[in-house]
């Protein structure tokens, strides 16, 4: 009887103990945090930024590093930023620091707390309340904490590209990141060049020399292959004949490789040896799984941007003559569309060639909207 397979992690951050690779990157981030660097962590979606942050937090806790991850996805205003920071401290403050954090915030008298009765209640009492005192209290919190407790704090601003839509936020955060760097480190994590803009206070290049930048690449084929093969072998399944094809279909994209492996596992419930038919069925299942997401991505683009994306997915360039003709795409429209696709982490240029970062997005487009015979 075949052993049951442990599922591959495909939805949400990967637990630190199950993360594939990224040993070097975790060590770099911990070293930079210990030195008080301002850090920019850049990668496309689903390349493992949040999982890496959790790994750094788990390992840093043993060395006295308190990591406070703040989710800034679609942050809308200064008041919203205060709420995100307050929730992050409520959720992630280490137990050994909670009494000190509570006392510091109580002394600030800005109606923020980590006991669930803070700024949200202040806004309920007075919706027009000025969020700046509360924001400053939360940004000052790590440096005040250092006066009471040993150790350094790493504040992680995840999806920080959304800070650009909040006036005054980026300069204020950058100012605190510079003033408190002896005891506090900041990590700006997100997609696209706006990460550096956020990390440099919204000023762009004048301050980027003070920011250490780490780009997450696709995972090495050897590490992915070993991890996937090992998990299948633990369930007495052999994927040797299709593993190269699976990695080729995933283009070493971390999450997409795991998704294809999970779909392959579901097709091997009663079979011991993976075949090309199993892999083909796994790819088809993965395309169905990403379908709603792909439609959402396409729906968020203009007509010109959608056409340029289709050109890259099918022809490898938005400027291919056949693509321009087949899609009715003016060259000037393609030229204007590409910077947006790059900034939002949908396409990339590698060695003067273009490709869609998500291989399943590209395959879905070719399968459903292909213009070639």
Coordinates of C-alpha atoms in Angstrom, one line a residue:
X1 CA 0.0 0.0 0.0
X2 CA 1.4 3.4 -1.0
X3 CA 2.1 6.0 1.7
X4 CA 0.0 9.1 1.9
X5 CA 1.8 12.2 0.5
X6 CA 2.4 15.3 2.5
X7 CA 1.0 18.2 0.5
X8 CA 3.3 20.7 -1.1
X9 CA 2.9 24.3 0.1
X10 CA 1.1 26.2 -2.6
X11 CA -1.2 28.7 -0.8
X12 CA 0.4 31.2 1.6
X13 CA 3.8 31.5 3.2
X14 CA 5.9 28.3 3.6
X15 CA 6.8 27.3 7.2
X16 CA 10.5 28.1 7.9
X17 CA 11.3 24.4 8.4
X18 CA 9.9 23.5 4.9
X19 CA 11.3 26.4 2.9
X20 CA 13.4 25.3 -0.1
X21 CA 16.7 27.1 -0.4
X22 CA 17.2 30.7 0.6
X23 CA 19.8 29.9 3.2
X24 CA 22.2 32.5 1.8
X25 CA 19.5 35.2 1.6
X26 CA 18.3 34.6 5.2
X27 CA 21.9 35.0 6.4
X28 CA 22.4 38.2 4.5
X29 CA 19.2 39.7 5.8
X30 CA 20.1 38.8 9.4
X31 CA 23.5 40.3 9.0
X32 CA 22.3 43.5 7.5
X33 CA 19.6 43.8 10.2
X34 CA 22.2 43.4 12.9
X35 CA 24.3 46.2 11.3
X36 CA 21.4 48.6 11.3
X37 CA 21.1 48.7 7.5
X38 CA 18.0 50.0 5.7
X39 CA 17.1 47.0 3.4
X40 CA 15.1 46.6 0.3
X41 CA 13.9 43.1 -0.5
X42 CA 12.6 42.9 -4.1
X43 CA 11.0 40.0 -5.9
X44 CA 8.0 39.2 -8.0
X45 CA 4.9 37.8 -6.4
X46 CA 5.1 34.3 -5.0
X47 CA 8.9 34.2 -5.0
X48 CA 8.9 33.7 -1.3
X49 CA 9.5 37.1 0.2
X50 CA 7.0 36.6 3.1
X51 CA 8.2 33.1 3.7
X52 CA 11.8 34.4 3.9
X53 CA 10.8 37.1 6.3
X54 CA 9.2 34.4 8.6
X55 CA 12.4 32.4 8.4
X56 CA 14.4 35.4 9.4
X57 CA 12.0 36.1 12.3
X58 CA 12.1 32.5 13.6
X59 CA 15.9 32.4 13.5
X60 CA 16.4 35.9 14.7
X61 CA 14.3 35.3 17.8
X62 CA 17.0 33.0 19.1
X63 CA 19.5 35.9 18.9
X64 CA 17.3 38.5 20.5
X65 CA 16.1 40.0 17.2
X66 CA 12.5 41.0 17.4
X67 CA 10.9 41.0 13.9
X68 CA 7.6 43.0 13.4
X69 CA 6.2 42.3 9.9
X70 CA 3.6 44.9 8.8
X71 CA 1.3 44.1 5.9
X72 CA 0.9 47.2 3.8
X73 CA -1.1 45.6 0.9
X74 CA -3.5 48.3 -0.4
X75 CA -2.8 50.6 2.5
X76 CA -5.0 53.7 1.8
X77 CA -4.2 56.5 4.2
X78 CA -2.2 57.6 7.2
X79 CA -5.0 56.4 9.5
X80 CA -4.9 53.0 7.7
X81 CA -1.1 52.9 8.1
X82 CA -1.5 53.4 11.9
X83 CA -4.0 50.5 12.1
X84 CA -1.6 48.3 10.1
X85 CA 1.3 49.1 12.4
X86 CA -0.8 48.7 15.5
X87 CA -2.1 45.3 14.4
X88 CA 1.5 44.2 13.6
X89 CA 2.7 45.0 17.1
X90 CA -0.3 43.3 18.6
X91 CA 0.3 40.1 16.6
X92 CA 4.1 39.9 16.5
X93 CA 5.4 41.4 19.8
X94 CA 7.4 38.7 21.5
X95 CA 5.9 37.7 24.9
X96 CA 9.1 38.9 26.7
X97 CA 8.5 42.4 25.4
X98 CA 4.8 42.8 25.7
X99 CA 4.7 44.5 29.1
X100 CA 7.4 47.0 28.0
X101 CA 5.6 47.8 24.7
X102 CA 2.3 48.3 26.6
X103 CA 3.9 50.7 29.0
X104 CA 5.6 52.7 26.3
X105 CA 2.4 53.1 24.2
X106 CA 0.4 54.0 27.3
X107 CA 2.9 56.8 28.2
X108 CA 2.7 58.2 24.6
X109 CA -1.0 59.0 25.1
X110 CA -1.7 58.6 21.4
X111 CA -4.5 56.1 21.9
X112 CA -2.6 53.2 20.4
X113 CA -2.1 49.9 22.1
X114 CA -1.5 46.2 21.6
X115 CA -4.4 44.9 23.5
X116 CA -7.1 45.4 20.8
X117 CA -8.5 48.7 22.1
X118 CA -6.3 51.2 20.4
X119 CA -6.6 53.5 17.4
X120 CA -9.6 51.7 15.8
X121 CA -11.6 52.8 18.9
X122 CA -10.2 56.3 18.7
X123 CA -11.4 56.6 15.1
X124 CA -14.8 55.2 16.2
X125 CA -15.1 58.0 18.8
X126 CA -13.8 60.7 16.5
X127 CA -13.4 59.8 12.7
X128 CA -11.7 63.1 12.0
X129 CA -8.9 62.3 14.6
X130 CA -5.4 63.3 13.4
X131 CA -3.4 60.1 12.8
X132 CA 0.0 61.7 13.0
X133 CA 0.5 61.6 16.8
X134 CA -0.4 57.9 16.8
X135 CA 1.8 57.2 13.7
X136 CA 4.8 58.9 15.3
X137 CA 4.2 57.0 18.6
X138 CA 4.3 53.7 16.7
X139 CA 7.4 54.7 14.6
X140 CA 9.2 55.8 17.8
X141 CA 8.2 52.6 19.6
X142 CA 11.2 50.4 18.6
X143 CA 13.7 53.0 19.7
X144 CA 11.9 53.6 23.0
X145 CA 11.8 49.8 23.5
X146 CA 15.6 49.6 23.0
X147 CA 16.0 51.9 26.1
X148 CA 14.2 49.3 28.2
X149 CA 15.1 45.9 26.7
X150 CA 18.3 44.5 25.2
X151 CA 18.3 43.5 21.5
X152 CA 17.4 45.0 18.2
X153 CA 14.1 45.3 16.4
X154 CA 13.6 44.7 12.7
X155 CA 10.5 46.4 11.3
X156 CA 9.4 44.8 8.0
X157 CA 7.2 46.8 5.7
X158 CA 5.8 44.1 3.4
X159 CA 4.1 45.1 0.1
X160 CA 5.7 48.5 0.7
X161 CA 5.1 49.7 -2.9
X162 CA 1.6 50.7 -1.7
X163 CA 3.2 53.4 0.5
X164 CA 3.5 55.5 -2.7
X165 CA -0.2 56.1 -2.6
X166 CA -0.2 57.6 0.9
X167 CA 1.1 61.2 1.0
X168 CA 3.6 62.0 3.7
X169 CA 4.1 58.3 4.7
X170 CA 7.3 57.5 2.9
X171 CA 9.3 60.6 4.1
X172 CA 8.2 60.0 7.7
X173 CA 9.1 56.3 7.7
X174 CA 12.5 57.0 6.1
X175 CA 13.3 59.7 8.6
X176 CA 12.6 57.3 11.5
X177 CA 14.6 54.6 9.8
X178 CA 17.6 56.8 9.6
X179 CA 17.3 58.4 13.1
X180 CA 16.9 55.1 14.9
X181 CA 19.3 52.8 12.9
X182 CA 21.6 52.2 16.0
X183 CA 18.8 50.1 17.5
X184 CA 16.2 49.6 14.8
X185 CA 16.5 48.2 11.3
X186 CA 13.9 48.5 8.5
X187 CA 13.3 46.1 5.7
X188 CA 11.2 47.3 2.8
X189 CA 9.7 44.3 0.9
X190 CA 7.7 44.3 -2.3
X191 CA 7.4 44.1 -6.0
X192 CA 8.9 46.4 -8.6
X193 CA 11.0 49.6 -8.5
X194 CA 8.6 51.4 -6.1
X195 CA 10.2 49.4 -3.3
X196 CA 13.3 51.5 -3.6
X197 CA 11.2 54.6 -3.8
X198 CA 9.6 53.7 -0.5
X199 CA 12.9 52.7 1.1
X200 CA 14.4 56.1 0.1
X201 CA 11.7 58.2 1.6
X202 CA 9.8 58.7 -1.7
X203 CA 12.8 60.7 -3.1
X204 CA 14.2 58.0 -5.3
X205 CA 17.9 58.1 -6.2
X206 CA 19.1 60.7 -3.8
X207 CA 18.8 58.2 -0.9
X208 CA 19.1 54.9 -2.5
X209 CA 22.9 54.8 -1.8
X210 CA 21.9 54.3 1.9
X211 CA 19.7 51.2 1.0
X212 CA 21.0 47.7 0.8
X213 CA 19.1 45.8 -1.9
X214 CA 18.5 42.1 -2.2
X215 CA 16.8 40.6 -5.2
X216 CA 15.2 37.2 -4.9
X217 CA 15.8 35.1 -8.0
X218 CA 14.2 31.9 -9.2
X219 CA 15.3 28.9 -7.2
X220 CA 18.2 26.9 -8.5
X221 CA 17.1 23.8 -10.4
X222 CA 19.2 21.5 -8.3
X223 CA 17.6 22.6 -5.0
X224 CA 14.0 22.4 -6.4
X225 CA 14.6 19.0 -8.0
X226 CA 16.1 17.6 -4.7
X227 CA 13.2 18.9 -2.6
X228 CA 10.5 17.7 -4.9
X229 CA 12.1 14.3 -5.5
X230 CA 12.6 13.8 -1.7
X231 CA 9.0 14.5 -0.9
X232 CA 7.7 12.1 -3.5
X233 CA 10.2 9.4 -2.4
X234 CA 9.0 9.7 1.2
X235 CA 5.6 8.6 -0.1
X236 CA 7.2 5.7 -2.2
X237 CA 6.5 7.5 -5.5
X238 CA 9.0 7.9 -8.4
X239 CA 8.9 11.0 -10.5
X240 CA 12.4 10.7 -12.1
X241 CA 11.0 10.5 -15.6
X242 CA 9.0 13.7 -15.4
X243 CA 10.9 15.9 -13.0
X244 CA 12.9 17.7 -15.7
X245 CA 9.7 18.4 -17.5
X246 CA 8.0 19.7 -14.4
X247 CA 10.9 22.1 -13.7
X248 CA 10.9 23.2 -17.4
X249 CA 7.1 24.0 -17.1
X250 CA 7.7 25.9 -13.9
X251 CA 10.8 27.8 -15.2
X252 CA 12.1 27.4 -11.6
X253 CA 9.4 29.7 -10.3
X254 CA 9.2 28.8 -6.6
X255 CA 5.5 28.7 -6.0
X256 CA 4.6 27.4 -9.5
X257 CA 7.0 24.5 -9.2
X258 CA 5.3 23.5 -5.9
X259 CA 1.9 23.9 -7.5
X260 CA 2.8 21.6 -10.4
X261 CA 4.2 19.1 -7.9
X262 CA 1.0 19.2 -5.9
X263 CA -1.1 18.6 -8.9
X264 CA 1.2 15.8 -9.9
X265 CA 0.9 14.2 -6.5
X266 CA -2.9 14.3 -6.8
X267 CA -2.6 12.4 -10.0
X268 CA -0.3 9.8 -8.4
X269 CA -2.7 8.7 -5.6
X270 CA -3.0 5.2 -7.0
X271 CA 0.1 5.0 -9.2
X272 CA 3.7 4.6 -8.1
X273 CA 5.5 5.8 -11.2
X274 CA 4.9 9.2 -12.8
X275 CA 4.6 9.2 -16.6
X276 CA 4.3 11.9 -19.2
X277 CA 0.5 11.5 -19.0
X278 CA 0.5 12.3 -15.3
X279 CA 2.6 15.4 -15.9
X280 CA 0.3 16.6 -18.7
X281 CA -2.7 16.1 -16.5
X282 CA -0.9 18.0 -13.7
X283 CA -0.2 21.0 -16.0
X284 CA -3.8 21.0 -17.1
X285 CA -5.0 21.0 -13.5
X286 CA -2.6 23.8 -12.6
X287 CA -4.0 25.9 -15.5
X288 CA -7.5 25.4 -14.2
X289 CA -6.3 26.3 -10.7
X290 CA -4.8 29.7 -11.8
X291 CA -7.6 30.5 -14.2
X292 CA -9.5 32.9 -11.9
X293 CA -6.3 34.6 -10.9
X294 CA -5.3 35.1 -14.5
X295 CA -8.6 36.7 -15.4
X296 CA -8.2 39.0 -12.4
X297 CA -4.7 40.0 -13.6
X298 CA -6.0 40.6 -17.1
X299 CA -9.0 42.5 -15.9
X300 CA -6.7 45.0 -14.0
X301 CA -4.9 46.0 -17.2
X302 CA -5.8 48.4 -20.0
X303 CA -6.6 47.0 -23.4
X304 CA -3.1 48.0 -24.7
X305 CA -1.4 46.4 -21.6
X306 CA -3.3 43.2 -22.1
X307 CA -2.3 43.0 -25.8
X308 CA 1.3 43.7 -24.9
X309 CA 1.2 40.9 -22.3
X310 CA -0.2 38.5 -24.8
X311 CA 2.5 39.5 -27.3
X312 CA 5.2 38.7 -24.7
X313 CA 3.6 35.4 -23.7
X314 CA 3.3 34.1 -27.2
X315 CA 6.1 35.8 -29.1
X316 CA 8.7 36.7 -26.5
X317 CA 8.6 40.4 -27.3
X318 CA 5.9 43.1 -27.3
X319 CA 7.4 44.3 -30.6
X320 CA 7.1 41.2 -32.8
X321 CA 5.7 42.3 -36.2
X322 CA 3.3 39.3 -36.3
X323 CA 2.1 40.0 -32.8
X324 CA 1.4 43.7 -33.6
X325 CA -0.6 42.6 -36.7
X326 CA -2.4 39.7 -35.0
X327 CA -3.4 41.6 -32.0
X328 CA -4.0 45.0 -33.6
X329 CA -1.4 46.5 -31.3
X330 CA 0.2 49.8 -32.4
X331 CA 3.9 49.9 -31.6
X332 CA 3.5 53.1 -29.6
X333 CA 0.9 51.5 -27.4
X334 CA 3.2 48.5 -26.8
X335 CA 6.1 50.8 -25.9
X336 CA 3.9 52.6 -23.3
X337 CA 2.4 49.4 -21.9
X338 CA 5.7 47.6 -21.1
X339 CA 6.9 49.9 -18.3
X340 CA 3.7 49.2 -16.4
X341 CA 4.0 45.5 -16.9
X342 CA 7.6 45.6 -15.6
X343 CA 6.7 47.9 -12.6
X344 CA 3.9 45.6 -11.5
X345 CA 6.1 42.5 -11.7
X346 CA 4.2 40.8 -14.6
X347 CA 7.0 40.8 -17.2
X348 CA 10.8 41.1 -17.1
X349 CA 13.6 41.6 -19.5
X350 CA 16.4 39.1 -19.2
X351 CA 19.5 39.3 -21.5
X352 CA 17.6 41.6 -23.9
X353 CA 14.7 39.1 -24.1
X354 CA 11.2 39.5 -22.6
X355 CA 9.3 36.9 -20.7
X356 CA 6.2 36.7 -18.5
X357 CA 7.5 36.1 -14.9
X358 CA 4.7 33.6 -14.1
X359 CA 5.1 30.7 -16.4
X360 CA 1.5 29.5 -15.8
X361 CA 0.1 32.9 -16.7
X362 CA 2.0 32.8 -20.0
X363 CA 0.9 29.2 -20.7
X364 CA -2.7 30.0 -19.8
X365 CA -2.6 32.9 -22.3
X366 CA -1.1 30.8 -25.0
X367 CA -3.6 28.0 -24.4
X368 CA -6.7 30.1 -24.3
X369 CA -5.9 33.1 -26.5
X370 CA -3.1 31.9 -28.8
X371 CA -2.9 33.5 -32.2
X372 CA -0.5 31.0 -33.7
X373 CA -1.7 27.9 -35.6

